[in-house]
Amino acid sequence: MQQALFSSVRDDWETPQFLFDGLNAEFGFDLDVCATADNAKCRRFYTKADDGLAQRWEGVCWMNPPYGREIEKWVRKAFEESQRHAALVVCLLPARTDTRWWHKYVLRATEIRYLRGRLKFAGACNSAPFPSAIVVFRPPRCGSVCLMAPQHAPQFPAPESKKRRR
């Protein structure tokens, strides 16, 4: 029974448009790193033939990876691209908090936003049998210099002023 709950003939479920639109308004995506020609959410996208795992990710990236056995590779790539190449990567992931990849990579993300209820993917008859989360990997700050294009630079809070103690 457990296998039926977490497996599917498909692993390329399309992101619901309302969810993408809300996140796109916030982040302004440049690149969909896991797409098909039919479900791409950005003008620039990588398909299975392009092998997004072998490509360099730049700018602000959207990732709804295949949810099968390869998911750890995708999450690792999202983390590494944010750290090495200053990509900001926003991921739609199953909230599998009991997995190795979740603890190894997701817990190092800048943000984890748990979605309330179960997400119904575009084209699906029913909601997913698992919870989902939006995971954001932001590039590290390098002093006060941001390594991203200004229009995509994350906003950081101003440092708090130090109060003198008496």
XYZ file of C-alpha atoms in Angstrom:
166
model
C 0.000 0.000 0.000
C 2.779 2.471 0.857
C 4.300 2.005 -2.593
C 0.983 2.978 -4.176
C 0.817 6.149 -2.093
C 4.192 7.447 -3.187
C 4.535 6.164 -6.723
C 2.985 7.031 -10.021
C 3.346 5.998 -13.612
C 4.220 9.655 -14.249
C 6.802 11.835 -12.553
C 6.358 14.983 -14.660
C 3.345 16.604 -13.023
C 2.727 20.157 -14.168
C 2.788 23.001 -11.670
C -0.672 24.509 -11.101
C -0.760 27.843 -12.924
C -2.117 29.796 -9.938
C 0.814 28.657 -7.798
C 3.395 29.524 -10.441
C 1.780 32.905 -11.164
C 1.930 33.922 -7.503
C 5.569 32.892 -7.165
C 6.497 34.438 -10.509
C 5.015 37.764 -9.365
C 7.281 37.568 -6.319
C 10.483 36.252 -7.916
C 10.340 37.008 -11.677
C 11.609 33.712 -13.094
C 14.084 33.563 -15.990
C 14.466 29.813 -16.456
C 12.407 26.648 -15.923
C 15.035 23.971 -15.313
C 12.732 20.888 -15.485
C 10.187 21.276 -18.243
C 8.642 19.788 -21.306
C 7.712 21.862 -24.336
C 4.068 21.510 -23.221
C 4.413 22.485 -19.554
C 7.274 25.019 -19.524
C 6.534 27.983 -17.289
C 9.270 30.315 -18.593
C 10.431 31.447 -22.033
C 13.790 29.789 -21.349
C 13.558 26.180 -20.227
C 15.440 22.902 -20.162
C 13.773 19.690 -21.281
C 14.803 16.115 -20.604
C 16.728 16.200 -23.906
C 18.648 19.291 -22.711
C 19.519 17.507 -19.451
C 19.074 20.318 -16.951
C 21.389 18.516 -14.536
C 24.269 19.034 -16.985
C 23.477 22.711 -17.669
C 24.514 25.825 -15.791
C 21.602 27.564 -14.083
C 21.640 31.351 -14.004
C 19.367 34.121 -12.810
C 16.103 33.242 -11.119
C 15.165 29.613 -11.717
C 11.937 27.663 -11.278
C 12.181 23.941 -10.519
C 9.380 21.394 -10.290
C 11.549 18.274 -10.663
C 10.556 14.706 -11.429
C 9.409 13.241 -8.099
C 10.926 9.796 -8.658
C 14.255 8.339 -7.614
C 16.171 11.161 -9.318
C 14.781 13.909 -7.081
C 17.878 14.009 -4.869
C 20.046 14.873 -7.892
C 17.767 17.792 -8.739
C 17.655 19.144 -5.192
C 21.442 18.838 -4.889
C 21.832 20.689 -8.210
C 19.515 23.482 -7.005
C 21.561 23.898 -3.830
C 24.898 23.788 -5.674
C 23.845 26.248 -8.392
C 22.731 28.735 -5.759
C 26.061 28.455 -3.974
C 28.445 28.256 -6.940
C 26.804 30.260 -9.691
C 24.641 32.710 -7.744
C 21.380 31.339 -9.117
C 18.263 31.902 -7.051
C 16.339 28.627 -7.297
C 12.722 28.229 -6.202
C 11.569 24.608 -5.997
C 8.211 22.878 -5.713
C 8.955 19.687 -3.784
C 7.137 16.935 -1.964
C 7.568 17.648 1.762
C 9.408 14.406 2.440
C 10.981 15.404 5.719
C 11.999 11.817 6.445
C 14.373 11.513 3.488
C 18.126 11.902 3.289
C 17.925 14.538 0.544
C 15.567 16.670 2.625
C 17.984 16.738 5.553
C 21.110 17.081 3.425
C 19.922 19.915 1.154
C 16.477 21.317 1.929
C 17.282 22.098 5.549
C 20.105 24.297 4.209
C 17.695 26.337 2.067
C 17.036 30.001 2.720
C 13.284 29.428 2.996
C 10.917 26.490 3.312
C 7.235 27.303 2.794
C 4.910 24.416 3.597
C 1.742 24.448 1.505
C -1.520 23.991 3.360
C -3.528 20.979 2.230
C -2.646 18.774 -0.711
C -1.742 20.293 -4.052
C -3.682 19.315 -7.164
C -1.252 19.324 -10.068
C -2.399 20.594 -13.463
C -4.072 17.822 -15.416
C -4.442 15.540 -12.374
C -7.798 14.078 -11.390
C -7.062 14.182 -7.661
C -4.851 16.002 -5.221
C -1.386 14.625 -4.516
C -1.233 11.988 -1.747
C 1.561 13.915 -0.015
C 2.160 17.447 1.274
C 4.221 19.913 -0.749
C 6.626 22.730 0.019
C 8.183 25.665 -1.769
C 11.925 25.619 -1.116
C 14.059 28.670 -1.903
C 17.824 28.464 -2.376
C 19.299 31.969 -2.472
C 22.924 32.680 -3.340
C 25.186 33.579 -0.442
C 25.877 37.205 0.270
C 29.388 38.340 -0.404
C 29.788 41.282 1.947
C 27.343 43.924 0.768
C 27.845 43.019 -2.889
C 25.187 40.931 -4.576
C 26.347 38.581 -7.311
C 23.033 38.685 -9.176
C 21.650 41.090 -11.727
C 20.145 44.090 -9.887
C 16.566 43.350 -10.946
C 16.820 39.920 -9.309
C 18.828 40.871 -6.243
C 17.234 39.683 -3.020
C 16.532 42.417 -0.509
C 18.300 42.021 2.801
C 17.242 43.818 5.976
C 19.430 46.684 7.148
C 21.692 45.784 10.059
C 20.272 46.725 13.418
C 21.958 49.614 15.138
C 23.899 48.664 18.217
C 22.623 50.206 21.398
C 25.060 51.143 24.097
C 24.676 49.247 27.290
C 25.242 51.014 30.557
